[in-house]
């Protein structure tokens, strides 16, 4: 098992907690304001990780790389929009329906990676992606 798989499983587990904690925390408050507070907490936490790892000086080197920064900014804006929409969906919907629909991002990411990054996908992988899409739709149905 590759280290990437361990990180991916940890990502899935902590993302599940985001949905649960977010749904509980959103009761009687504005979803966009809650998302903003969450973003500040994330930024401070991640800066702390960079400091503890002794990599704070690398931030300037990354900022100096215009192409990398352009795509990091686009990724950041996309992530912020994703979380704004996610928290708005959680505010009005059930976690058991919102979370699976949110995971359609997996399907979209694979399709975009195929077209824009030239990543290959086998028939068995395509079947898995189709099953993810179908499962998300089935879970979202009432």
mmCIF file of C-alpha atoms in Angstrom:
data_model
loop_
_atom_site.group_PDB
_atom_site.id
_atom_site.type_symbol
_atom_site.label_atom_id
_atom_site.label_comp_id
_atom_site.label_asym_id
_atom_site.label_seq_id
_atom_site.Cartn_x
_atom_site.Cartn_y
_atom_site.Cartn_z
ATOM 1 C CA UNK A 1 0.000 0.000 0.000
ATOM 2 C CA UNK A 2 1.442 3.334 -1.073
ATOM 3 C CA UNK A 3 1.709 6.306 1.258
ATOM 4 C CA UNK A 4 -0.653 8.171 -1.091
ATOM 5 C CA UNK A 5 -3.408 5.698 -0.228
ATOM 6 C CA UNK A 6 -2.939 6.235 3.501
ATOM 7 C CA UNK A 7 -3.169 9.996 2.991
ATOM 8 C CA UNK A 8 -6.230 9.582 0.751
ATOM 9 C CA UNK A 9 -7.995 7.463 3.404
ATOM 10 C CA UNK A 10 -7.106 10.014 6.087
ATOM 11 C CA UNK A 11 -8.459 12.736 3.789
ATOM 12 C CA UNK A 12 -11.737 10.857 3.401
ATOM 13 C CA UNK A 13 -12.053 10.299 7.156
ATOM 14 C CA UNK A 14 -11.375 13.925 8.061
ATOM 15 C CA UNK A 15 -13.637 15.173 5.244
ATOM 16 C CA UNK A 16 -16.434 13.085 6.746
ATOM 17 C CA UNK A 17 -15.882 14.877 10.044
ATOM 18 C CA UNK A 18 -16.116 18.240 8.244
ATOM 19 C CA UNK A 19 -19.648 17.336 7.185
ATOM 20 C CA UNK A 20 -20.706 16.206 10.647
ATOM 21 C CA UNK A 21 -19.066 19.053 12.579
ATOM 22 C CA UNK A 22 -20.189 21.573 9.953
ATOM 23 C CA UNK A 23 -23.821 20.467 10.077
ATOM 24 C CA UNK A 24 -23.858 20.707 13.896
ATOM 25 C CA UNK A 25 -22.061 24.067 13.866
ATOM 26 C CA UNK A 26 -24.317 25.629 11.238
ATOM 27 C CA UNK A 27 -27.427 25.470 13.395
ATOM 28 C CA UNK A 28 -28.834 29.018 13.697
ATOM 29 C CA UNK A 29 -25.859 30.772 12.031
ATOM 30 C CA UNK A 30 -25.022 32.101 8.565
ATOM 31 C CA UNK A 31 -23.284 29.491 6.382
ATOM 32 C CA UNK A 32 -21.029 31.993 4.566
ATOM 33 C CA UNK A 33 -19.815 33.581 7.808
ATOM 34 C CA UNK A 34 -19.140 30.135 9.244
ATOM 35 C CA UNK A 35 -17.164 29.235 6.120
ATOM 36 C CA UNK A 36 -15.079 32.398 6.470
ATOM 37 C CA UNK A 37 -14.241 31.584 10.080
ATOM 38 C CA UNK A 38 -13.387 28.023 9.062
ATOM 39 C CA UNK A 39 -11.045 29.349 6.356
ATOM 40 C CA UNK A 40 -9.172 31.548 8.842
ATOM 41 C CA UNK A 41 -8.778 28.593 11.212
ATOM 42 C CA UNK A 42 -7.514 26.441 8.336
ATOM 43 C CA UNK A 43 -5.012 29.091 7.248
ATOM 44 C CA UNK A 44 -3.628 29.525 10.769
ATOM 45 C CA UNK A 45 -3.441 25.757 11.303
ATOM 46 C CA UNK A 46 -1.634 25.204 8.000
ATOM 47 C CA UNK A 47 0.804 28.066 8.638
ATOM 48 C CA UNK A 48 1.555 26.367 11.961
ATOM 49 C CA UNK A 49 2.267 23.087 10.153
ATOM 50 C CA UNK A 50 4.656 24.862 7.756
ATOM 51 C CA UNK A 51 6.438 26.544 10.686
ATOM 52 C CA UNK A 52 6.760 23.280 12.646
ATOM 53 C CA UNK A 53 8.162 21.565 9.544
ATOM 54 C CA UNK A 54 10.732 24.370 9.200
ATOM 55 C CA UNK A 55 9.526 25.268 5.704
ATOM 56 C CA UNK A 56 8.248 28.805 6.323
ATOM 57 C CA UNK A 57 11.082 30.275 4.217
ATOM 58 C CA UNK A 58 9.849 28.306 1.190
ATOM 59 C CA UNK A 59 6.636 30.344 1.066
ATOM 60 C CA UNK A 60 8.476 33.265 -0.542
ATOM 61 C CA UNK A 61 10.015 30.979 -3.162
ATOM 62 C CA UNK A 62 6.581 29.637 -4.087
ATOM 63 C CA UNK A 63 5.047 33.120 -4.287
ATOM 64 C CA UNK A 64 7.860 34.153 -6.674
ATOM 65 C CA UNK A 65 6.871 31.462 -9.193
ATOM 66 C CA UNK A 66 4.184 33.200 -11.239
ATOM 67 C CA UNK A 67 2.773 30.149 -13.035
ATOM 68 C CA UNK A 68 2.613 28.061 -9.865
ATOM 69 C CA UNK A 69 1.024 30.953 -7.957
ATOM 70 C CA UNK A 70 -1.569 31.494 -10.680
ATOM 71 C CA UNK A 71 -2.753 27.923 -10.388
ATOM 72 C CA UNK A 72 -2.528 27.933 -6.579
ATOM 73 C CA UNK A 73 -4.741 31.053 -6.555
ATOM 74 C CA UNK A 74 -7.215 29.400 -8.922
ATOM 75 C CA UNK A 75 -7.194 26.289 -6.732
ATOM 76 C CA UNK A 76 -7.771 28.421 -3.639
ATOM 77 C CA UNK A 77 -10.700 30.268 -5.195
ATOM 78 C CA UNK A 78 -12.179 26.977 -6.413
ATOM 79 C CA UNK A 79 -11.780 25.495 -2.941
ATOM 80 C CA UNK A 80 -13.366 28.516 -1.299
ATOM 81 C CA UNK A 81 -16.331 28.382 -3.665
ATOM 82 C CA UNK A 82 -16.648 24.652 -3.063
ATOM 83 C CA UNK A 83 -16.841 25.174 0.684
ATOM 84 C CA UNK A 84 -19.257 28.084 0.394
ATOM 85 C CA UNK A 85 -21.608 25.922 -1.674
ATOM 86 C CA UNK A 86 -21.014 22.882 0.559
ATOM 87 C CA UNK A 87 -21.900 24.722 3.756
ATOM 88 C CA UNK A 88 -24.958 26.297 2.079
ATOM 89 C CA UNK A 89 -26.049 22.813 1.002
ATOM 90 C CA UNK A 90 -25.446 21.422 4.513
ATOM 91 C CA UNK A 91 -27.442 24.272 6.011
ATOM 92 C CA UNK A 92 -30.540 23.231 4.089
ATOM 93 C CA UNK A 93 -29.969 19.555 3.423
ATOM 94 C CA UNK A 94 -29.145 16.288 5.111
ATOM 95 C CA UNK A 95 -25.498 15.228 5.429
ATOM 96 C CA UNK A 96 -26.528 11.823 4.054
ATOM 97 C CA UNK A 97 -27.618 13.518 0.825
ATOM 98 C CA UNK A 98 -25.233 16.470 0.549
ATOM 99 C CA UNK A 99 -22.005 14.533 1.147
ATOM 100 C CA UNK A 100 -22.568 11.951 -1.625
ATOM 101 C CA UNK A 101 -23.504 14.635 -4.148
ATOM 102 C CA UNK A 102 -20.384 16.569 -3.147
ATOM 103 C CA UNK A 103 -18.381 13.444 -3.984
ATOM 104 C CA UNK A 104 -19.429 13.826 -7.602
ATOM 105 C CA UNK A 105 -16.320 16.010 -7.542
ATOM 106 C CA UNK A 106 -14.420 12.709 -7.822
ATOM 107 C CA UNK A 107 -16.194 11.937 -11.091
ATOM 108 C CA UNK A 108 -15.623 15.456 -12.410
ATOM 109 C CA UNK A 109 -11.942 15.401 -11.371
ATOM 110 C CA UNK A 110 -11.321 12.129 -13.227
ATOM 111 C CA UNK A 111 -13.045 13.430 -16.369
ATOM 112 C CA UNK A 112 -11.142 16.741 -16.223
ATOM 113 C CA UNK A 113 -7.836 14.927 -15.580
ATOM 114 C CA UNK A 114 -8.494 12.791 -18.655
ATOM 115 C CA UNK A 115 -9.184 15.763 -20.922
ATOM 116 C CA UNK A 116 -6.805 18.412 -19.542
ATOM 117 C CA UNK A 117 -3.958 16.426 -17.989
ATOM 118 C CA UNK A 118 -3.932 13.480 -20.384
ATOM 119 C CA UNK A 119 -4.361 10.946 -17.578
ATOM 120 C CA UNK A 120 -5.362 7.520 -18.808
ATOM 121 C CA UNK A 121 -8.288 5.615 -17.341
ATOM 122 C CA UNK A 122 -8.849 1.889 -17.765
ATOM 123 C CA UNK A 123 -12.267 0.344 -18.371
ATOM 124 C CA UNK A 124 -12.345 -0.974 -14.808
ATOM 125 C CA UNK A 125 -11.533 2.527 -13.496
ATOM 126 C CA UNK A 126 -14.214 4.041 -15.750
ATOM 127 C CA UNK A 127 -16.706 1.525 -14.378
ATOM 128 C CA UNK A 128 -15.749 2.522 -10.818
ATOM 129 C CA UNK A 129 -16.192 6.210 -11.618
ATOM 130 C CA UNK A 130 -19.586 5.491 -13.194
ATOM 131 C CA UNK A 131 -20.578 3.564 -10.065
ATOM 132 C CA UNK A 132 -19.571 6.520 -7.885
ATOM 133 C CA UNK A 133 -21.790 8.765 -10.010
ATOM 134 C CA UNK A 134 -24.674 6.324 -9.895
ATOM 135 C CA UNK A 135 -24.296 5.803 -6.159
ATOM 136 C CA UNK A 136 -24.304 9.539 -5.476
ATOM 137 C CA UNK A 137 -27.507 9.946 -7.442
ATOM 138 C CA UNK A 138 -29.178 6.976 -5.707
ATOM 139 C CA UNK A 139 -28.265 8.264 -2.236
ATOM 140 C CA UNK A 140 -29.566 11.733 -3.060
ATOM 141 C CA UNK A 141 -32.971 10.432 -4.145
ATOM 142 C CA UNK A 142 -35.738 10.671 -1.603
#
